[in-house]
Short mmCIF file of C-alpha atoms in Angstrom, two decimals:
data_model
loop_
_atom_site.label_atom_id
_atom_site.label_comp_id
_atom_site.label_asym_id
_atom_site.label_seq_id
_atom_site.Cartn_x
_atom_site.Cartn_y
_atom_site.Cartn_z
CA UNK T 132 -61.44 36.23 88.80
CA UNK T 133 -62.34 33.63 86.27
CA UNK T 134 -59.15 33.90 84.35
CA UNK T 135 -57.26 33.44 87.62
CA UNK T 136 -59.39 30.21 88.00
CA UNK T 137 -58.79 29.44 84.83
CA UNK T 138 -54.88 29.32 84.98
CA UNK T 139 -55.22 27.39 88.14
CA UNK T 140 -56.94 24.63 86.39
CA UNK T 141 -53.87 24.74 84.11
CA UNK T 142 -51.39 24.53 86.18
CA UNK T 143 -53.11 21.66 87.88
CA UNK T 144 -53.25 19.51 84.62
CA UNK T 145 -49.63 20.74 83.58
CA UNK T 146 -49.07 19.20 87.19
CA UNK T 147 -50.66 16.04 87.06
CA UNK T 148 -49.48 15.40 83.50
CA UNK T 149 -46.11 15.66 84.88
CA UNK T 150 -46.47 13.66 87.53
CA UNK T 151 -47.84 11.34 85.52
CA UNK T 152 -45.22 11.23 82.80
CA UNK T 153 -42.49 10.58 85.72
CA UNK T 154 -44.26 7.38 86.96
CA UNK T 155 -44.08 5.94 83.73
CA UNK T 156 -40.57 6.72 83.01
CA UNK T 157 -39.58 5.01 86.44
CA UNK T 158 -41.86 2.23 85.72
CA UNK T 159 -39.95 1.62 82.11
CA UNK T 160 -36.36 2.01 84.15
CA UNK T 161 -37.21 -0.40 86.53
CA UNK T 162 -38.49 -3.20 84.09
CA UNK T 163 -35.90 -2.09 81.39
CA UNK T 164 -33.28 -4.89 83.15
CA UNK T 165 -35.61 -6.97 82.55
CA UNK T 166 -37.46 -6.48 79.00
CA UNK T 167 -34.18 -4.30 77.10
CA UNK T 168 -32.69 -7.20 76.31
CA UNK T 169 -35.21 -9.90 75.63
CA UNK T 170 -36.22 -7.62 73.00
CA UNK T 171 -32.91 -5.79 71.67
CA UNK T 172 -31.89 -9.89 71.21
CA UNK T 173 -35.09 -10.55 69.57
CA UNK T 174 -34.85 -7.78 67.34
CA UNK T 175 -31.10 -8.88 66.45
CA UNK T 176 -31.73 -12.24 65.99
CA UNK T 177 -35.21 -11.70 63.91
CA UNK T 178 -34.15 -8.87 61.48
CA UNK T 179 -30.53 -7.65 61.86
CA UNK T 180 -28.54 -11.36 60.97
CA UNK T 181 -30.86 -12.88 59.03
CA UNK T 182 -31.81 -9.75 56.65
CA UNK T 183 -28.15 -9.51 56.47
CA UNK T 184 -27.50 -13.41 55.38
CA UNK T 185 -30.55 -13.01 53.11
CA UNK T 186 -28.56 -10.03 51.21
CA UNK T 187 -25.10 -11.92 51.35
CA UNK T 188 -25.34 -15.45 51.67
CA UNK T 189 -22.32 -16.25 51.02
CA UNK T 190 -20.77 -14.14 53.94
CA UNK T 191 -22.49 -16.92 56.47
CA UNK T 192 -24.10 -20.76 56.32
CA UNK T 193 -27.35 -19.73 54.65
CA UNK T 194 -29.25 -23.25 55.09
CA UNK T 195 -30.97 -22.32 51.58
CA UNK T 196 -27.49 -22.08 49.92
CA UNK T 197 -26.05 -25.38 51.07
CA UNK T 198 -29.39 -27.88 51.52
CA UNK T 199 -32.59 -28.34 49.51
CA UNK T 200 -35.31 -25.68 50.02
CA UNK T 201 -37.64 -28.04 48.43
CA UNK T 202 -37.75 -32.38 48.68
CA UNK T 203 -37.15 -34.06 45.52
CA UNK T 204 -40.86 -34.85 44.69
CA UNK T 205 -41.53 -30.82 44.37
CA UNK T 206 -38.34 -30.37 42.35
CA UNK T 207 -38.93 -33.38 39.95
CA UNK T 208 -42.52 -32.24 39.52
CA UNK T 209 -41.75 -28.71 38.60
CA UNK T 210 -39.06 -29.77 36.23
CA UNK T 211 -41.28 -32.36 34.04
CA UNK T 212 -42.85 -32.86 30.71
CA UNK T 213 -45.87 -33.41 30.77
CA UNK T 214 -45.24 -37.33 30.18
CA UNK T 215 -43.40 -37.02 33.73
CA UNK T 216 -40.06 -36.94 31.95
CA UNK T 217 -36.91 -34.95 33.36
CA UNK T 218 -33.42 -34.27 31.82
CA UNK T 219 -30.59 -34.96 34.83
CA UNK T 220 -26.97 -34.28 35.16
CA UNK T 221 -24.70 -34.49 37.90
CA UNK T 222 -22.44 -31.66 38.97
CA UNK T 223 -19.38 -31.57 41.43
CA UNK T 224 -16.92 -28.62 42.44
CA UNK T 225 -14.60 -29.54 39.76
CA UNK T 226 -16.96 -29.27 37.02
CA UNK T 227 -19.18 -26.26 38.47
CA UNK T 228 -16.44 -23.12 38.49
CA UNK T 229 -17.06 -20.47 36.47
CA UNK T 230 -15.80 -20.69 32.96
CA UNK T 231 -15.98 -25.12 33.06
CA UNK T 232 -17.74 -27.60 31.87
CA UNK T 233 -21.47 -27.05 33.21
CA UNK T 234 -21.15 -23.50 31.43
CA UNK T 235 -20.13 -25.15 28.06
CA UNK T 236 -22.83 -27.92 28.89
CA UNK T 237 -25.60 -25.13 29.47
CA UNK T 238 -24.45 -23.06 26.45
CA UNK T 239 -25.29 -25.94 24.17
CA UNK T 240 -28.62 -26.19 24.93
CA UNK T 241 -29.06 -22.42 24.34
CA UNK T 242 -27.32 -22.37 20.72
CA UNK T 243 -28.53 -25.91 19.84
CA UNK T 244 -31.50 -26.93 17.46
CA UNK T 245 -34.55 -25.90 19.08
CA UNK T 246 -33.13 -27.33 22.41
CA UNK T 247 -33.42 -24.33 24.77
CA UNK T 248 -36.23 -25.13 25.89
CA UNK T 249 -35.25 -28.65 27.68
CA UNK T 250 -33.45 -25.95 29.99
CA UNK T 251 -36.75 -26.21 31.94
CA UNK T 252 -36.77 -29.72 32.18
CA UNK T 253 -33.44 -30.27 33.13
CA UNK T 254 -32.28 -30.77 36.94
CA UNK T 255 -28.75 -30.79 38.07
CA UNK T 256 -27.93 -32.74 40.90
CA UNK T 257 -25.02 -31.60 43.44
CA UNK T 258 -22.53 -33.74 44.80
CA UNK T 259 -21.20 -31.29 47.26
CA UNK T 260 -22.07 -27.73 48.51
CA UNK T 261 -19.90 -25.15 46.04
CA UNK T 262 -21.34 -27.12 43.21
CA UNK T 263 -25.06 -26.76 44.91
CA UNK T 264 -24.36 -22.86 45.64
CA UNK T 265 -23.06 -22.39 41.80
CA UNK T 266 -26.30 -24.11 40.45
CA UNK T 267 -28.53 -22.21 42.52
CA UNK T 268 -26.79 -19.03 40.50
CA UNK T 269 -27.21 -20.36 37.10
CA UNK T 270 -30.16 -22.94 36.95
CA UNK T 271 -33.78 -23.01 38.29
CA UNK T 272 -34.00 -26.44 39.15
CA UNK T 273 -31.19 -27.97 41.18
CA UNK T 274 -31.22 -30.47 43.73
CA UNK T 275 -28.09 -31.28 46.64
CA UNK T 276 -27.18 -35.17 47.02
CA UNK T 277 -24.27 -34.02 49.21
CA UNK T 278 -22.79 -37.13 50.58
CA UNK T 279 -21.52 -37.66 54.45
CA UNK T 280 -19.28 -40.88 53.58
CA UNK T 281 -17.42 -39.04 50.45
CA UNK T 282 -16.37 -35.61 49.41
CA UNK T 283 -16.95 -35.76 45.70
CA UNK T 284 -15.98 -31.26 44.98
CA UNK T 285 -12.61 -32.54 43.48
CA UNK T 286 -11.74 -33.74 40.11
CA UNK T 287 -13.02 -37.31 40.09
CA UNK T 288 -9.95 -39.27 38.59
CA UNK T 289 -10.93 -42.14 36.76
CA UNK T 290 -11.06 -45.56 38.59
CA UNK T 291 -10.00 -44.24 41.80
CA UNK T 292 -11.96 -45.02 44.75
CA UNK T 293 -13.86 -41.63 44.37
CA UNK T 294 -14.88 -42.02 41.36
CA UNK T 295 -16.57 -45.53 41.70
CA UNK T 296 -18.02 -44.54 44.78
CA UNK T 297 -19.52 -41.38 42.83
CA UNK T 298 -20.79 -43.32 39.39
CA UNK T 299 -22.58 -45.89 41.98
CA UNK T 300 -24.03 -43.20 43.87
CA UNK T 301 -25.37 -42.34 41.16
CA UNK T 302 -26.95 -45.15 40.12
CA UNK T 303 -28.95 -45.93 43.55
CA UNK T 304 -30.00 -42.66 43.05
CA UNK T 305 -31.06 -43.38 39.47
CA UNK T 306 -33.19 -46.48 40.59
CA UNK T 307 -34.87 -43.96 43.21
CA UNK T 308 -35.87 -41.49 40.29
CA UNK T 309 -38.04 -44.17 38.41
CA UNK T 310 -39.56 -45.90 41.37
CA UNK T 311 -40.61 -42.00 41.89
CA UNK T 312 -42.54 -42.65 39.16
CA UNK T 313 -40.20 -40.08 36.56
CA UNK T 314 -38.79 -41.36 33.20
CA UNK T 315 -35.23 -39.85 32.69
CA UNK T 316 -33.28 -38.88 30.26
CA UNK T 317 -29.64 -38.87 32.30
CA UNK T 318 -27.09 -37.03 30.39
CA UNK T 319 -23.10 -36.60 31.47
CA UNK T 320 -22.42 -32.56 31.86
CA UNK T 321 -19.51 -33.19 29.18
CA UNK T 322 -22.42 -34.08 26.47
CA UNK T 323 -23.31 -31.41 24.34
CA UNK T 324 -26.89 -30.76 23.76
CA UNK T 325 -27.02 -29.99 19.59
CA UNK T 326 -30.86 -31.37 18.91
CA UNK T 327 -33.77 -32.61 19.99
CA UNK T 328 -32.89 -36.66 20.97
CA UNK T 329 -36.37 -37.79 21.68
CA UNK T 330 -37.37 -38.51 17.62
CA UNK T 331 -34.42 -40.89 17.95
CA UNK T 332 -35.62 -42.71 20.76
CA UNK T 333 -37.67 -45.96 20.45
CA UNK T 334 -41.16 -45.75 22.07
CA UNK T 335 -41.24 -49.22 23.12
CA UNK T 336 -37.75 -49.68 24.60
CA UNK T 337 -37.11 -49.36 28.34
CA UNK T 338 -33.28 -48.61 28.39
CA UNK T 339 -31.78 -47.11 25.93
CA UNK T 340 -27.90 -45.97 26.04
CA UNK T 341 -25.35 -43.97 24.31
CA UNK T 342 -21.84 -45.85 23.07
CA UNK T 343 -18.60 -45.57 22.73
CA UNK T 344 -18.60 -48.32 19.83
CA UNK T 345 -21.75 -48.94 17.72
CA UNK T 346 -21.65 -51.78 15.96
CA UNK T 347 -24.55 -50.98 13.48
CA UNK T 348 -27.21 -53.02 15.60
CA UNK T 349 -29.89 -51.15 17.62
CA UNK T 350 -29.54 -54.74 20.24
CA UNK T 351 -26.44 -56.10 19.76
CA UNK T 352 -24.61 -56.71 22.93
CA UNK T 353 -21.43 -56.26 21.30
CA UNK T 354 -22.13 -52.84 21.38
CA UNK T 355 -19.81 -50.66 23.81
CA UNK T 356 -22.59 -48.51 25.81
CA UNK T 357 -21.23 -45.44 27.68
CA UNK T 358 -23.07 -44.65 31.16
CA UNK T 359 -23.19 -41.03 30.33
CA UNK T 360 -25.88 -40.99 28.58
CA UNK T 361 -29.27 -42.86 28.84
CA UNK T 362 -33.02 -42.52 28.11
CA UNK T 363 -35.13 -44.98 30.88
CA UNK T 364 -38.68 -45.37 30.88
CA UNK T 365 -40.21 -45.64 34.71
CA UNK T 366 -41.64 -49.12 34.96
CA UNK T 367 -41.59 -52.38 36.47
CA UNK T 368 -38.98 -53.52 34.63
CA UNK T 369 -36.74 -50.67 34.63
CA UNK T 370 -36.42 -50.29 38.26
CA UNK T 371 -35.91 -54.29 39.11
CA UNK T 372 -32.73 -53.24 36.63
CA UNK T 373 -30.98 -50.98 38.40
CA UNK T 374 -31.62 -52.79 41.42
CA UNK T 375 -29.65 -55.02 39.61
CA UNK T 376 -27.41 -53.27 38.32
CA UNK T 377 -26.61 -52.18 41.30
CA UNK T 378 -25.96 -54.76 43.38
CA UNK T 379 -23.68 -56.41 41.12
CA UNK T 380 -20.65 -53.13 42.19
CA UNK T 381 -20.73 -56.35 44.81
CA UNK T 382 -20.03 -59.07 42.25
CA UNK T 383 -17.45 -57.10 40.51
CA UNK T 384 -15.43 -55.14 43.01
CA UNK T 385 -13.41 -52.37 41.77
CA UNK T 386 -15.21 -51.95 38.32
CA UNK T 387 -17.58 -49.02 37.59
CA UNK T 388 -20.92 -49.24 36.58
CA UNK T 389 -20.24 -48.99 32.64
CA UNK T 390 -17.90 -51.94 32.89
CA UNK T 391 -20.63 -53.66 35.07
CA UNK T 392 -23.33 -53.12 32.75
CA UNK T 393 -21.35 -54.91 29.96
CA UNK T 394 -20.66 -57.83 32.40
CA UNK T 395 -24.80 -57.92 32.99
CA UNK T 396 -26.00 -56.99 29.37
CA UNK T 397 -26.17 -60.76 28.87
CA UNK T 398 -27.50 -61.61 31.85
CA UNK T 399 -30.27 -64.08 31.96
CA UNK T 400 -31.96 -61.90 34.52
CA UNK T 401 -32.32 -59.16 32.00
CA UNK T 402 -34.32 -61.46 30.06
CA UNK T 403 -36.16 -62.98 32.57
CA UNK T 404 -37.73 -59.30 33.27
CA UNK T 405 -38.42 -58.43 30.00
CA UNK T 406 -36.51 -56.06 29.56
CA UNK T 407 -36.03 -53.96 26.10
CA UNK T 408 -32.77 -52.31 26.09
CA UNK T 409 -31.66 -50.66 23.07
CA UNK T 410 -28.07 -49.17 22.08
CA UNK T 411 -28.10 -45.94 20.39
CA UNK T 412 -26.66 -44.88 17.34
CA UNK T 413 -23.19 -42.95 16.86
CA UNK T 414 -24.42 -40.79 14.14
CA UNK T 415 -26.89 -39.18 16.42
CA UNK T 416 -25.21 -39.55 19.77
CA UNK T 417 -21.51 -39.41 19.02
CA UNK T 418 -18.27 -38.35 21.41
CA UNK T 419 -14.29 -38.22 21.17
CA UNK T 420 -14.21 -41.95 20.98
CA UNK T 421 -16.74 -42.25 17.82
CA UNK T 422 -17.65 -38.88 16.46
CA UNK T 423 -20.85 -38.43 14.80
CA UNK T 424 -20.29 -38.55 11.03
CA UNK T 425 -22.84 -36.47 10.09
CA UNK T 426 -23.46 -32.98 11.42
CA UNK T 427 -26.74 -32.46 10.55
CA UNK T 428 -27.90 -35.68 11.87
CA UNK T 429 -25.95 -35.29 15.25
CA UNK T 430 -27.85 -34.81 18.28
CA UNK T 431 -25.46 -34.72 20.88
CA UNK T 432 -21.42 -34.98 21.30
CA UNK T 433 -19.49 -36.48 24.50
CA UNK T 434 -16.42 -35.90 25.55
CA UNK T 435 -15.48 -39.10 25.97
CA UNK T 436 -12.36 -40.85 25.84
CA UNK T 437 -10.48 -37.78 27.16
CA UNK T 438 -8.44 -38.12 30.32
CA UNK T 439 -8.00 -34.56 32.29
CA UNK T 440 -9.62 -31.33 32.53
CA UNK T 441 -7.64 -28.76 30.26
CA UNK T 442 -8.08 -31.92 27.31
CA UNK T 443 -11.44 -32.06 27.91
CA UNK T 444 -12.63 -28.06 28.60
CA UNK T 445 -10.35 -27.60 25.25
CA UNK T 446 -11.97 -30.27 23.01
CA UNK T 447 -15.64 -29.26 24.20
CA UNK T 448 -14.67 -25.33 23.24
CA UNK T 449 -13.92 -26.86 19.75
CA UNK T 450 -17.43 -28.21 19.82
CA UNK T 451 -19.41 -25.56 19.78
CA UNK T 452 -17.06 -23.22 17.95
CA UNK T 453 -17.30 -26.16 15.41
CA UNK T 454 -21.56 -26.16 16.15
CA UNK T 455 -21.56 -22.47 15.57
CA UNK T 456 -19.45 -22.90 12.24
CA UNK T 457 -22.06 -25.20 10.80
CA UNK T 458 -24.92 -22.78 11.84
CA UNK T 459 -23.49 -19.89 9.84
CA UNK T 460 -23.21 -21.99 6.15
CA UNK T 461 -26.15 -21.84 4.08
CA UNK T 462 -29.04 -24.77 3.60
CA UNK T 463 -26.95 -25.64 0.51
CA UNK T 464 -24.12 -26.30 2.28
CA UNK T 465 -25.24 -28.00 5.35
CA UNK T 466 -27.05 -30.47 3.09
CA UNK T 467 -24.12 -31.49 1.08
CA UNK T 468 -22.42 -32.32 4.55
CA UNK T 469 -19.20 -30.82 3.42
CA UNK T 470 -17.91 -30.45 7.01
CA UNK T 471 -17.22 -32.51 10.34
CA UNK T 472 -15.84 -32.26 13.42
CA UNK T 473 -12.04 -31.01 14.44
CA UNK T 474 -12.02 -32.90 17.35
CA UNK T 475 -10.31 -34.85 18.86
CA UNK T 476 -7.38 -33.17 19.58
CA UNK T 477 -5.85 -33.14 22.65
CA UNK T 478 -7.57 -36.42 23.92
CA UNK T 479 -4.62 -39.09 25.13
CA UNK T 480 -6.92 -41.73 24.08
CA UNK T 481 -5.34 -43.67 21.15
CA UNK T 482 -8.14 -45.10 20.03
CA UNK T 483 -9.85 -41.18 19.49
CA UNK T 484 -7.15 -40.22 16.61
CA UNK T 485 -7.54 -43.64 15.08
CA UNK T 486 -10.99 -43.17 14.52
CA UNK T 487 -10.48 -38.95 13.89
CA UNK T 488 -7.56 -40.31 10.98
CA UNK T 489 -10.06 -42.16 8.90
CA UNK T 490 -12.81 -38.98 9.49
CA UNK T 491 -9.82 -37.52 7.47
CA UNK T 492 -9.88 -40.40 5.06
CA UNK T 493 -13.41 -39.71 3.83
CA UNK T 494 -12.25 -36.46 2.09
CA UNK T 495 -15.19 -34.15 3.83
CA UNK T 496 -13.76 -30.52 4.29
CA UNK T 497 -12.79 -30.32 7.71
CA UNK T 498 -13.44 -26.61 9.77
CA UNK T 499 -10.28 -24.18 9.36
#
């Protein structure tokens, strides 16, 4: 009798369990319409595309890949010496595949003169979106100025319309680094890094600038400066100059800003604000169209003076094969200075194999 009782009560919860179990199943059909696919598009949307993009960016628009995950300020700040000093380049399609010249630019720093560590304070600055996507493979600190008025990914010929829009771009956004409150040192990504340039820089100058014809004097105007390279203290003085400098593209239309700056250099304004420019030395801050004499003196190399890629990519490989050369020789050797550069040679600027034929002139053993 009690284990009949017993398997009633069993039955009777099997029962109700059932019963139970079936509500709740008609319950979910009937709201399933409803719910299925608010959540299957949820779950989609939240983890199935965006786990994907995160895996393959380049398959799809990843925002992170084509805009700035971080503002300026942050990236500037991370990317400074302590004396709120950054290293900047810009960077465009044309000079960002693999193989080009922001490779060869990046390499020197690693095989130069205690230079690899400026890597950290270095920030490249995008023109356009490939360029962008290809620093955010190779560098830590890169930043996207991609304009909406001009697509700057191609070769930038020089003096076409692209190209002066590009160099003046550059300076406005130049002027915004120092009233940021950064000093910069602004560096072309066609100037090899071989040494450290800041024991050649004076402490009390505000502007100082590479050239492409040093006359011997650390102020003479007759100096040729070259835009590519530039050391400018954040100040007062400093940013009412580029101001300047930049609103005179509107005084001289249709020159860049190198050709402006030697219109201005004598410009009564630039005394007026007091301010100390400085023009440095060829020996330590040479290029195709006045090579450094002096290898173990020279702190960086421009490809200057070099119209079109293949000339320049070639004459930059020379470089550091050239770099690498000097490296190898024994302290006897380097101190005797018994070798120089072979460059340049495929540069179409005349005035580069002038210069390179009295190099020869000087009977220094030139690199088989």
């Amino acid at each position: 009798m009690l284990r009949e009782s017993k398997t009633i009560h069993l039955r009777r919860a099997v029962a109700a369990s059932f019963f139970f179990a079936t509500v709740s199943l008609s319950c979910l059909v009937l709201l399933g319409d409803v719910d299925s696919h608010r959540f299957l598009s949820s779950f989609h949307s939240s983890y199935s595309l965006s786990g994907f993009t995160r895996i393959f960016p380049s398959v799809y628009n990843d925002p992170v890949a084509t805009s700035n995950e971080y503002p300026l300020e942050k990236i500037l700040n991370d990317a400074a010496m302590k004396d709120r000093t950054v290293i900047l380049t810009t960077l465009n399609e044309a000079w960002a595949t693999p193989n080009s010249v922001i490779d060869l630019f990046l390499e020197s720093f690693r095989i130069g003169d205690r230079t690899s560590t400026f890597l950290n304070h270095l920030v490249i600055i995008a023109l356009d979106q490939k360029a962008f996507a290809r620093c955010q493979v190779i560098h830590t600190h890169c930043f996207s100025l991609v304009s909406e008025e001009a697509d700057f990914h191609e070769e930038a010929y020089f003096m076409t319309p692209r190209y002066l829009m590009m160099m003046w771009k550059r300076i406005d956004f130049l002027r915004t680094v120092l009233e940021m409150g950064y000093n910069f040192v602004f560096t072309d990504a066609d100037i090899m890094w071989f040494r450290d340039p800041f024991p050649q820089f004076d402490l009390h100058a505000d502007f100082q600038i590479a050239c492409d014809h040093f006359t011997g004097g650390f102020d003479d105007v007759q100096n040729r400066p070259n835009g590519g390279f530039n050391y400018v203290k954040s100040n007062n003085r400093s940013i009412e100059f580029y101001k300047f400098w930049y609103s005179s593209r509107e005084t001289y239309p249709g020159y860049h800003d190198q050709d402006v700056l030697n219109f201005i250099k004598v410009h009564p304004f630039i005394t007026d604000i007091g301010l100390k420019m400085r023009f440095l030395d060829t020996t330590n801050f040479g290029g195709l169209c006045e090579p450094s004499r002096d290898l173990n003196q020279v702190c960086t190399m421009h490809a200057n003076c070099c119209l079109g890629m293949d000339s320049k990519l070639h004459d930059l490989r020379i470089m550091l094969q050239d770099w690498k050369h000097y490296l190898s020789l024994p302290p006897s050797l380097k101190r005797l200075s018994v070798v120089s550069w072979r460059v340049p040679q495929k540069s179409l600027n005349l005035s580069c194999t002038l210069i390179q034929q009295k190099r020869v002139l000087k009977n220094k053993i030139f690199i088989a």
